[in-house]
Short mmCIF file of C-alpha atoms in Angstrom, two decimals:
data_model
loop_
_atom_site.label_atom_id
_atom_site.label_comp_id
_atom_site.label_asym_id
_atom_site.label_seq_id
_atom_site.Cartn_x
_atom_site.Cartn_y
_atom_site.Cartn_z
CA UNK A 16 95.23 62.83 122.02
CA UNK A 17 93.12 64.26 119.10
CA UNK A 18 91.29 66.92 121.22
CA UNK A 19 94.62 67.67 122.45
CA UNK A 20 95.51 68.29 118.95
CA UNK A 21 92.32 70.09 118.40
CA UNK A 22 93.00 72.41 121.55
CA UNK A 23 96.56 73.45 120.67
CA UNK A 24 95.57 73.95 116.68
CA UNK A 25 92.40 76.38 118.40
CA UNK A 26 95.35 78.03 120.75
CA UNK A 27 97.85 78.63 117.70
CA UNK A 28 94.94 80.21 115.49
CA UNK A 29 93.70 82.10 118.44
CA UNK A 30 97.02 84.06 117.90
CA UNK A 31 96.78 84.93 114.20
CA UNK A 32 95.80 88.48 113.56
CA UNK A 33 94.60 90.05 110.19
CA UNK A 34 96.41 92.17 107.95
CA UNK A 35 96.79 93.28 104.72
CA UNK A 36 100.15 94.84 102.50
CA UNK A 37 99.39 98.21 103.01
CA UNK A 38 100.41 97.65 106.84
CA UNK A 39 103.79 95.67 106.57
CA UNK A 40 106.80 97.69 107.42
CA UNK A 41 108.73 98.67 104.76
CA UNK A 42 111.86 100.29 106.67
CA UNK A 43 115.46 99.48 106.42
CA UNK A 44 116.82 97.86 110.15
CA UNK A 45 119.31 99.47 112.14
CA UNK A 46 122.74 97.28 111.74
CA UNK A 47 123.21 96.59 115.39
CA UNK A 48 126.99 94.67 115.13
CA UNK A 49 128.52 92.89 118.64
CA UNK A 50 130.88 94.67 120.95
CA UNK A 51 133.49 91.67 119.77
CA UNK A 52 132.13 91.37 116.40
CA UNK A 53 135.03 90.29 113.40
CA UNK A 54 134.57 91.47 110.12
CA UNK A 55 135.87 89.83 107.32
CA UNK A 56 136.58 92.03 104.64
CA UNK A 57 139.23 90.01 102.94
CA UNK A 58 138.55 88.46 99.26
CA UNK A 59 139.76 85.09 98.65
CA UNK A 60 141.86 84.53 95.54
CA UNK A 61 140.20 84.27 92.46
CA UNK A 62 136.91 84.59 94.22
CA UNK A 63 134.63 85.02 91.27
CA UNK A 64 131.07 82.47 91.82
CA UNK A 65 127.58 84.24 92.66
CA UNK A 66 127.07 82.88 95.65
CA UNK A 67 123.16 80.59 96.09
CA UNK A 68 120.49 82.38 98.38
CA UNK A 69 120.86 81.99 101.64
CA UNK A 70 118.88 79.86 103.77
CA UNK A 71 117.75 79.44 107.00
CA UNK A 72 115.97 76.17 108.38
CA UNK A 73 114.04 75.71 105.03
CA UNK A 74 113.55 79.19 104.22
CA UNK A 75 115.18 80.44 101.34
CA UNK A 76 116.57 84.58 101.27
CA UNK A 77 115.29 86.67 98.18
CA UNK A 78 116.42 89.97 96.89
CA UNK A 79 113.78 92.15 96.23
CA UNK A 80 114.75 94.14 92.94
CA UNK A 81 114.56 97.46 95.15
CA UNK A 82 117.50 95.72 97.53
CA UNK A 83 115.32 94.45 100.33
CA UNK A 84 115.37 90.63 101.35
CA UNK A 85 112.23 88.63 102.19
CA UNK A 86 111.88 85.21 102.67
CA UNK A 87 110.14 82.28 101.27
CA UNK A 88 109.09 78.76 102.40
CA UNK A 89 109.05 76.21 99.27
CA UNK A 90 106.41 73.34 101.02
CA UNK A 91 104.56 75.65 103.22
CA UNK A 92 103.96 78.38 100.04
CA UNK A 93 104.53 80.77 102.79
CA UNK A 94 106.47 84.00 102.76
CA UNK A 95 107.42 86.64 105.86
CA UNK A 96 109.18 89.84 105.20
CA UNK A 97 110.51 89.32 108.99
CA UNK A 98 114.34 89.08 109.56
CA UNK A 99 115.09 85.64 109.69
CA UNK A 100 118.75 86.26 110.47
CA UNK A 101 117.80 87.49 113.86
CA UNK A 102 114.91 85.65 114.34
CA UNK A 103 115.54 82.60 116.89
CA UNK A 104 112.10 81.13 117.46
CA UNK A 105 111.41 79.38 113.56
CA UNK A 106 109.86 76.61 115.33
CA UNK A 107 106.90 78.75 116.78
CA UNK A 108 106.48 80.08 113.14
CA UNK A 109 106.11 77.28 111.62
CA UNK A 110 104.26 75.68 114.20
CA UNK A 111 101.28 78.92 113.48
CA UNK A 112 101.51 78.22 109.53
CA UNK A 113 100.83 74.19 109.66
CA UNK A 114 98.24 75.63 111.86
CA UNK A 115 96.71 78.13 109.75
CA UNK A 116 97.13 75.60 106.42
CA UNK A 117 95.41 72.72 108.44
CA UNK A 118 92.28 75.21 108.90
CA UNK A 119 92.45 76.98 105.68
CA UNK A 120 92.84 73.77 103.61
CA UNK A 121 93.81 75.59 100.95
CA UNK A 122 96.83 74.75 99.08
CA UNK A 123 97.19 77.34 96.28
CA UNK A 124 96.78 79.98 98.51
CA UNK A 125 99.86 81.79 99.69
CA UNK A 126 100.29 82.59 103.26
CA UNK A 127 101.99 85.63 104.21
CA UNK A 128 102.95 86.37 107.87
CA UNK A 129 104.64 88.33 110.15
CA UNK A 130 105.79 87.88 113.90
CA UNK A 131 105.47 90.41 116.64
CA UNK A 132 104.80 91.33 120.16
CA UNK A 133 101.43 92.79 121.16
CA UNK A 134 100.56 92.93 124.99
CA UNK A 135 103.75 91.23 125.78
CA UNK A 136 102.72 87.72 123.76
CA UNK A 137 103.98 86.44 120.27
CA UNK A 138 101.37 86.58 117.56
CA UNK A 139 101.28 86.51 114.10
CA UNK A 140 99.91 89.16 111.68
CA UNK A 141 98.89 87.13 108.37
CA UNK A 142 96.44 87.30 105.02
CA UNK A 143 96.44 84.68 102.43
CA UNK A 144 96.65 85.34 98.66
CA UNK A 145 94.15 84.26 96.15
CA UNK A 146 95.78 83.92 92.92
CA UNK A 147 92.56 82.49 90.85
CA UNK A 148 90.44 85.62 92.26
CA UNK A 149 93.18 88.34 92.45
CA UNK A 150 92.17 88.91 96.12
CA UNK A 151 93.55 88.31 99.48
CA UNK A 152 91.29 86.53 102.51
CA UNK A 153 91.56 86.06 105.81
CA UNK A 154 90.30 82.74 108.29
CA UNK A 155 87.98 85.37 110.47
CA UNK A 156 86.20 87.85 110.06
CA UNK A 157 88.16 91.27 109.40
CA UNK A 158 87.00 94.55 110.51
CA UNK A 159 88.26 96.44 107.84
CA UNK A 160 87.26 99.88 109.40
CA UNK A 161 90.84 101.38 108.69
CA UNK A 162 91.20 99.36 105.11
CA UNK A 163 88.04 100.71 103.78
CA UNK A 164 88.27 104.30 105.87
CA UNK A 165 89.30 106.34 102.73
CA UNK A 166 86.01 106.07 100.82
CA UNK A 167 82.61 107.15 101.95
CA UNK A 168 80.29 104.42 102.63
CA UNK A 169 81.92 100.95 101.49
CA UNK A 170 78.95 98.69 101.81
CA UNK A 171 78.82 96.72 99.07
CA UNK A 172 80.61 93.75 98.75
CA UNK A 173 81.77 94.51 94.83
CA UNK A 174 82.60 97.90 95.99
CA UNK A 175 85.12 96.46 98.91
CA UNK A 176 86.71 94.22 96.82
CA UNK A 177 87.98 96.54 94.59
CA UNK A 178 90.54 97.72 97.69
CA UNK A 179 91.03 93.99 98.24
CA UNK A 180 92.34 93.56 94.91
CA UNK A 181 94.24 96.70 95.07
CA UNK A 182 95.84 95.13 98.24
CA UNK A 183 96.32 91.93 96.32
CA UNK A 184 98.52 93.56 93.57
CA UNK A 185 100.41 95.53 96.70
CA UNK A 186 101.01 92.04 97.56
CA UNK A 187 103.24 90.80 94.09
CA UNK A 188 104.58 94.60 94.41
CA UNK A 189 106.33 93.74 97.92
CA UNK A 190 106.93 90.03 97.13
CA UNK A 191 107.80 89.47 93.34
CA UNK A 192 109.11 85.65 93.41
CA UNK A 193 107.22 83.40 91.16
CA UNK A 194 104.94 85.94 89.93
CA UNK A 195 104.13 84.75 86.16
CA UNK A 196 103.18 88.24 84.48
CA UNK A 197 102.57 87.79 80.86
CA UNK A 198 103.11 90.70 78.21
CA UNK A 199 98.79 90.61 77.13
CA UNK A 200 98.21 91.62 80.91
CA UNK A 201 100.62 94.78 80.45
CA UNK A 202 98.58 95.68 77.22
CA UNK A 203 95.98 95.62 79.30
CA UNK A 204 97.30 97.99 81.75
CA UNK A 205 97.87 100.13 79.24
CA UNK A 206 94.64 100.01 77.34
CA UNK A 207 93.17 101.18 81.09
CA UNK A 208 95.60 104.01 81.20
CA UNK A 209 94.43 105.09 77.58
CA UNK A 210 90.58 104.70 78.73
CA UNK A 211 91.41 107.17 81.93
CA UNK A 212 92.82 109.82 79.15
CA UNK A 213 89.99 109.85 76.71
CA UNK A 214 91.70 109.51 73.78
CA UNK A 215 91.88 106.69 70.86
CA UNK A 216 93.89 103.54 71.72
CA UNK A 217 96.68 104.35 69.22
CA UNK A 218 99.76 105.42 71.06
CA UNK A 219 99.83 106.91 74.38
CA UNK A 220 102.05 109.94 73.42
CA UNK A 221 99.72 110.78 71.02
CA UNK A 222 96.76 112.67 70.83
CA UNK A 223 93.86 112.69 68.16
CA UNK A 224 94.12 116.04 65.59
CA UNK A 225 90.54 116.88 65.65
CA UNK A 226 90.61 119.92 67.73
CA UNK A 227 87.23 118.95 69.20
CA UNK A 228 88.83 115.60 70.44
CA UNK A 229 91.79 116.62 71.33
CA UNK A 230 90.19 119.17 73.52
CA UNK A 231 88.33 116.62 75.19
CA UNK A 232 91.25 114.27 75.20
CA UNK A 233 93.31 116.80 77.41
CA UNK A 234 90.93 117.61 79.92
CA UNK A 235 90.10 114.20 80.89
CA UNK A 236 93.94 113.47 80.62
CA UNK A 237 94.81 115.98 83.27
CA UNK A 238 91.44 115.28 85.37
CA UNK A 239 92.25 111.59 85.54
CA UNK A 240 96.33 112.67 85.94
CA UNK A 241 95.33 114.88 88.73
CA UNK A 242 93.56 112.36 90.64
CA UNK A 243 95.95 109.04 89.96
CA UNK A 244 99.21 110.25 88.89
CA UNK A 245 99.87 113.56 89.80
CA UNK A 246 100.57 115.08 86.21
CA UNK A 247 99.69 114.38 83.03
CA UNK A 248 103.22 114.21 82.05
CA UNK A 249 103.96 111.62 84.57
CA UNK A 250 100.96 109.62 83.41
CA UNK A 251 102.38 109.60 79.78
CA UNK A 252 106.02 108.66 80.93
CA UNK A 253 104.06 105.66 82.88
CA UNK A 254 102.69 104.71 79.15
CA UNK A 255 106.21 104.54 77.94
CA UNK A 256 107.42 102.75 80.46
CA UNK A 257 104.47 100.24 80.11
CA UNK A 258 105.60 100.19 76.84
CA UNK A 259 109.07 99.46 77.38
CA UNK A 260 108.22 96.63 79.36
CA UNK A 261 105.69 95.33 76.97
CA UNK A 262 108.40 94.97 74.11
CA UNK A 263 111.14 93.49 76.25
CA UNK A 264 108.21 90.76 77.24
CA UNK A 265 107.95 90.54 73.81
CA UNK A 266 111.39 89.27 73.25
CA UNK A 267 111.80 87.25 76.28
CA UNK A 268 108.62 84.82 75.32
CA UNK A 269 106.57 87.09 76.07
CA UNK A 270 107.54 86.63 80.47
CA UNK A 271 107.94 90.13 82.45
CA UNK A 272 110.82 89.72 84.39
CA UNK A 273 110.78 90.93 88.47
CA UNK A 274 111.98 94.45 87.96
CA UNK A 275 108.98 94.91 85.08
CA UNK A 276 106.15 92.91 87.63
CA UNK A 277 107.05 94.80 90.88
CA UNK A 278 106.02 98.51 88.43
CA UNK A 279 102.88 96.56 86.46
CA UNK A 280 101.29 95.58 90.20
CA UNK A 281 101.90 98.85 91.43
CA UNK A 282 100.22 101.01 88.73
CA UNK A 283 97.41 98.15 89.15
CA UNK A 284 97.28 98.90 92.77
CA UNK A 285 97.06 102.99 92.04
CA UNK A 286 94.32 102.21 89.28
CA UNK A 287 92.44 100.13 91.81
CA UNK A 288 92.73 101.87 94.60
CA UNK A 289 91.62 104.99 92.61
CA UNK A 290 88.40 103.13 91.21
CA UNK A 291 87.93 102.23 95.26
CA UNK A 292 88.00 105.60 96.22
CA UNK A 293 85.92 106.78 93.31
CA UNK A 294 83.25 104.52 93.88
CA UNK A 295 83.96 102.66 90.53
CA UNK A 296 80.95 100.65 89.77
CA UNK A 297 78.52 102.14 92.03
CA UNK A 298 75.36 104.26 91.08
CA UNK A 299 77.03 107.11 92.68
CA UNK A 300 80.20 107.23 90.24
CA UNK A 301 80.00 109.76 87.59
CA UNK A 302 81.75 109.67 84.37
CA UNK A 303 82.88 113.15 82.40
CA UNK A 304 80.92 113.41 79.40
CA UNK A 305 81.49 115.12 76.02
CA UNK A 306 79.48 118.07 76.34
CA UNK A 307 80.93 119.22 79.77
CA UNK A 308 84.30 119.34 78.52
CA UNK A 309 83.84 121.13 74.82
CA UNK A 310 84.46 124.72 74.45
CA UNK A 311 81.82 127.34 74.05
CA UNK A 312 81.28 128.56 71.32
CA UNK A 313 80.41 133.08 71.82
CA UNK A 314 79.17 135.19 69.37
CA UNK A 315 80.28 138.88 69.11
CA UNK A 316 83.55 138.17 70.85
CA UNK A 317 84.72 141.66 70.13
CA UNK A 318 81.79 143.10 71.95
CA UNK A 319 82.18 140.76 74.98
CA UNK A 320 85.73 141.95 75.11
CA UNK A 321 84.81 145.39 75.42
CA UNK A 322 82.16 144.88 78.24
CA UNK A 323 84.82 143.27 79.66
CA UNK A 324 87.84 145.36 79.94
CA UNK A 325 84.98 148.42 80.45
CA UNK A 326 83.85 146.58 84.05
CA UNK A 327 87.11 146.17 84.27
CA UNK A 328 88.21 149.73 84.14
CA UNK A 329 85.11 151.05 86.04
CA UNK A 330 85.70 148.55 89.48
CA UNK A 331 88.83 148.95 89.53
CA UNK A 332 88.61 152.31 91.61
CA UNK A 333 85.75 150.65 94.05
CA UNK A 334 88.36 147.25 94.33
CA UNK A 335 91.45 149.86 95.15
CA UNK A 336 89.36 151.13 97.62
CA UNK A 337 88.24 148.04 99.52
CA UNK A 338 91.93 146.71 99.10
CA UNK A 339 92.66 149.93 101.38
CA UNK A 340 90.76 149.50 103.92
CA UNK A 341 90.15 144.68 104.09
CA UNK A 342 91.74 142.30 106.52
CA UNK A 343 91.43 138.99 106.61
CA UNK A 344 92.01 136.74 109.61
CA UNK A 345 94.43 139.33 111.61
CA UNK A 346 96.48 139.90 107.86
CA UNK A 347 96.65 143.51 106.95
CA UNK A 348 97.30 145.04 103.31
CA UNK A 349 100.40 147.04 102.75
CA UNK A 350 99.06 150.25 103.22
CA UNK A 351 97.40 149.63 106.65
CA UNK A 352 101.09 148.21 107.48
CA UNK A 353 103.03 151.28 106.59
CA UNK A 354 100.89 153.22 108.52
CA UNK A 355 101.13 151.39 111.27
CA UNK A 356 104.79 151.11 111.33
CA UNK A 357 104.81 155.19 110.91
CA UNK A 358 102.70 155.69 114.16
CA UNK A 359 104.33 152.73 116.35
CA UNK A 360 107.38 154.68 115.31
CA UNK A 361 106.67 157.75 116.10
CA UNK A 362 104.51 156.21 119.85
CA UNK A 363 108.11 154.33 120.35
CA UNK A 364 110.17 157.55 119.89
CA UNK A 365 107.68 160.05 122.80
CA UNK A 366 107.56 157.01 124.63
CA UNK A 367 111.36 156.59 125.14
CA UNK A 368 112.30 160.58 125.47
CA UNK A 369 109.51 160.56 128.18
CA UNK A 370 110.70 158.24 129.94
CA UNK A 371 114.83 159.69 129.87
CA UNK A 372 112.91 163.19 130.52
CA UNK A 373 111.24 161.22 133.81
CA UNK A 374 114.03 159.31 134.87
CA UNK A 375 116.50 162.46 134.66
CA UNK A 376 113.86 164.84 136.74
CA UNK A 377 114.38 161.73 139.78
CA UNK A 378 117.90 161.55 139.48
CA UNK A 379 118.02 165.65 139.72
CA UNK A 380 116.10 165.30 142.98
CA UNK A 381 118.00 162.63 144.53
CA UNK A 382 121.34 164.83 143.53
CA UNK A 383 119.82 167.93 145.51
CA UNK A 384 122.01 168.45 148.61
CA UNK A 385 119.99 167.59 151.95
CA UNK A 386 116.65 166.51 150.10
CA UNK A 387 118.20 163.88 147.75
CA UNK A 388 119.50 161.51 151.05
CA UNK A 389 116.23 161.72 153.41
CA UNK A 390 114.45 157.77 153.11
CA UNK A 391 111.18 159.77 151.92
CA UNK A 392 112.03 161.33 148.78
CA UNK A 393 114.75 158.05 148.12
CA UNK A 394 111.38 155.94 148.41
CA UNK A 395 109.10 158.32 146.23
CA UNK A 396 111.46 158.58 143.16
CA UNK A 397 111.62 155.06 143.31
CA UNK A 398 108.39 154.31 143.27
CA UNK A 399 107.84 156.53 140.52
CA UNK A 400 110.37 155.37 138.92
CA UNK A 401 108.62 152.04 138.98
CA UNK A 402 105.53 152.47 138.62
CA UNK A 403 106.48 155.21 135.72
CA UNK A 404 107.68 151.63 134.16
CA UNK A 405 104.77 150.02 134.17
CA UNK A 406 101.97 152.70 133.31
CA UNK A 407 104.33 153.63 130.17
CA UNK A 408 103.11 150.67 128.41
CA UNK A 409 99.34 150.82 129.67
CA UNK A 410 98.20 154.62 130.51
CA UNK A 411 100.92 157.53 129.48
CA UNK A 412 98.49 159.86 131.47
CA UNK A 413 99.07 157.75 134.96
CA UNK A 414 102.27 157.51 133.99
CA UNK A 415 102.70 161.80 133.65
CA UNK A 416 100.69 161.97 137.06
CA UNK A 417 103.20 159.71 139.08
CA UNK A 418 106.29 160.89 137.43
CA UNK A 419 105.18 164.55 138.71
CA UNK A 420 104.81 163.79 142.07
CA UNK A 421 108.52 163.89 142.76
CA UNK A 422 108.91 167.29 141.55
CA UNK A 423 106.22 168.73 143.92
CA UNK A 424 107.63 167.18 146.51
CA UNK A 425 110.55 168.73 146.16
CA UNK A 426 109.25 172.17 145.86
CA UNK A 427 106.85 171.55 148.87
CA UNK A 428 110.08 170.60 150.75
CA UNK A 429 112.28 173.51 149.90
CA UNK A 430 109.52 176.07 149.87
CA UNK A 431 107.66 174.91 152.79
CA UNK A 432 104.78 176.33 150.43
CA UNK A 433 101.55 174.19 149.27
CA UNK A 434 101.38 176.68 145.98
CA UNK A 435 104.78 176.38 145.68
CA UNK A 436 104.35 172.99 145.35
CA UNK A 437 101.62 172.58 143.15
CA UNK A 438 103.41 174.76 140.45
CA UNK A 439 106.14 172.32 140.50
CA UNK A 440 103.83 169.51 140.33
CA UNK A 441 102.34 171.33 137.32
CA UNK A 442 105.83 172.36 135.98
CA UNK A 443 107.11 168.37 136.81
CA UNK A 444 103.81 167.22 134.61
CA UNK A 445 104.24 169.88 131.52
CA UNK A 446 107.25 168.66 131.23
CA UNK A 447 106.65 165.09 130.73
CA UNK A 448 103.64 165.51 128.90
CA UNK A 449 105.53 167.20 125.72
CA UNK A 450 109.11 167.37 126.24
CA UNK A 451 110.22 170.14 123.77
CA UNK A 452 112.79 172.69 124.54
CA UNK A 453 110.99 175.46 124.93
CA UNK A 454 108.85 173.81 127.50
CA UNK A 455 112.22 172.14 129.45
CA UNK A 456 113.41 176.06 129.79
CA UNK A 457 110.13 177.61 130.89
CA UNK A 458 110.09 174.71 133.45
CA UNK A 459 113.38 175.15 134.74
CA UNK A 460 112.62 179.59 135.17
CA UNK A 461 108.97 178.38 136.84
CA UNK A 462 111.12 175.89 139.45
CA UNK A 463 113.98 178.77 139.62
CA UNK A 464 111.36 181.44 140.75
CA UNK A 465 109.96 179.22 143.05
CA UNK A 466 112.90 177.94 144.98
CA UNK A 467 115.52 180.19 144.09
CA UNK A 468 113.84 183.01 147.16
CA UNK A 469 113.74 179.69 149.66
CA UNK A 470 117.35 178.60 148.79
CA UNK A 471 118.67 182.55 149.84
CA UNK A 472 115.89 182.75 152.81
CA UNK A 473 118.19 183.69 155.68
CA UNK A 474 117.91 180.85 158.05
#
């Protein structure tokens, strides 16, 4: 019976698979209601009590102070942040926590876990909280390669557990209930914060009036805001706030209520995180010091401004110059553009009026009584009108030879002459090489004198 026990207790754990905060969902559900679902959205008369948390089975429903609901498990110190209003299988979960608490044997630590389906099997996603170390644990080993994955080599066990620590203030962040947080571990907080600025632990709005310190003072405020807190203005409104909460502590024997402990354990999880990814403690880590971030004193600034502006002046010619003519990664300057909108233009524009001059030579063929209806000239000012369409965009010169050939064929037709033709082929090409009018009308006298004897040859 016991190594049945023993067997099933082995099976349970066997399902349990590490996690940490930083992975737990934190997205609102999708209200899914029933097809025949009632709603009641009457009030009662008078209807004025707070209603008590809700439970289910022995878990009791709490309100996180940012509106979501977790749950928590007064015997078992156990929470889940999984739905327990849809969840139908509370046996099974319970069953994996006496399970995990048997093998733990643990009793102040707090056992956080989550249900879900991997590879079509129920199993549990959990991590234990360590309140006397300010760390979280696991019952196996933990590959931490994505929990660690941020910082560059994370070998060292002091190192690591400054992200474990981090994770363990993520922890009280998500799940606030019965979180003691005492107004000396807020001055603390803030007494870090002050340490990141660089200046003296006075007020945090202030800033020393030595100009050498407060020099100093600014630049590691912004270099540490930069890197943890985005701006330096932000960092100081997270003193006040700190503050805030530290006097309202204060007054309330010296407790932080939910609202206060859910902000405290996240700026605790930034700070640690940040020393984490720093490599806080380690030889590597470098701190700023003094004489990097004190201004430089110049002699002779007068005459360093005039070299200045004089360099200034003289490259500015040579820099106009390679502006002109540099592109980087396929992006031109503005004057390369304009130019190059100025010739596609002006390409666009003979492209378009060669083609209307080509297309309206074919069409004058195919309108020529008793040439324009035979299949062979139909077929040729097709084809040229075709292939004309395609060598337009590739080779304008193919594209003059082919349009051409139409024209001497008609001359070769009505003439019955091979010199005939080839001055129409010439006269078809001049005039789709530079369409001008003066050109168009020397053409048209050139084709007259050439047919105009055939059309009045007496048959």
């Amino acid at each position: 019976m016991a190594r049945g026990s023993q067997q099933q207790l082995t099976k349970l754990l066997q399902r349990g698979i590490g996690i940490w905060p930083t992975q737990l969902p934190r997205y609102a559900e999708v209200v899914m209601l029933a097809d025949n679902g009632y709603e009641d959205t009457s009030v009662r008369v008078k209807e004025i009590d707070n209603p008590p948390p809700a439970t289910y089975g022995n878990w009791q429903e709490l309100v996180h102070p940012l509106g979501g609901t977790y749950y928590h498990h007064n015997t078992k110190n156990a929470l889940t942040p999984m739905n327990l209003r849809l969840y139908l299988d509370l046996h099974s979960l319970e069953d994996f926590i006496d399970a995990s608490r048997a093998a733990a044997n643990e009793d102040r630590w707090t056992l956080v876990v989550l249900p879900t389906i991997f590879m079509g099997e129920e199993r549990f996603q959990y991590y234990y909280v360590v309140p006397d170390h300010n760390i979280i644990a696991w019952l196996e080993d933990l590959n931490g390669e994505l929990l660690f994955g941020e910082c560059i080599q994370p070998s060292e066990w002091r190192h690591k557990r400054l992200e474990l620590e981090a994770q363990y203030w993520k922890h009280y962040e998500f799940f606030p209930h019965q979180f003691q947080m005492e107004t000396s571990q807020v001055r603390r907080i803030r007494r870090e914060l002050v340490c990141y600025i660089g200046g003296k632990p006075l007020t945090l709005h202030q800033l020393p009036k030595s100009p050498k310190h407060k020099t100093e003072a600014t630049t590691l405020g912004q270099s540490s805001a930069a890197s943890i807190f985005w701006t330096f203005d932000q960092m100081n409104q997270i003193g006040a706030h700190l503050a805030t909460i530290e006097t309202e502590g204060l007054a309330d024997n010296g407790i932080v209520e939910e609202t206060g402990v859910v902000f405290c354990c996240r700026i605790l999880y930034i700070l640690r995180h940040h020393q984490f990814l720093n490599r806080h403690n380690q030889p590597e880590a470098r701190l700023i010091r003094t004489h990097a971030v004190r201004e430089k004193h110049r002699r002779c600034k007068l005459l360093v401004f005039i070299g200045n502006a004089a360099a200034m002046v003289l490259c500015m010619p040579i820099t106009i110059d390679r502006i002109r003519s540099t592109s980087v990664d396929g992006i031109l300057n503005g004057v390369e553009v304009n130019s190059f909108i100025d010739d596609f233009s002006s390409q666009a524009k003979g492209q378009i009026t060669l083609a209307g001059v080509s297309m309206a030579l074919d069409i004058a063929i195919l309108a020529i009584p008793g040439l324009g209806t035979t299949q062979t000239s139909q077929t040729m000012c097709s084809c040229s009108l075709l292939l004309g369409s395609y060598y337009l965009r590739h080779k304008t010169k193919m594209f003059i030879v082919i349009t051409g050939i139409p024209t001497s064929f008609c001359v070769l037709r009505i003439t019955g002459s091979v010199a005939g033709s080839i001055l129409g082929f010439l006269a078809g090409v001049a005039t789709d090489f530079k369409p001008s009018a003066p050109l168009m009308i020397a053409s048209l006298i050139t084709l007259g004198v050439v047919v105009g004897p055939a059309r009045i040859r007496p048959q």
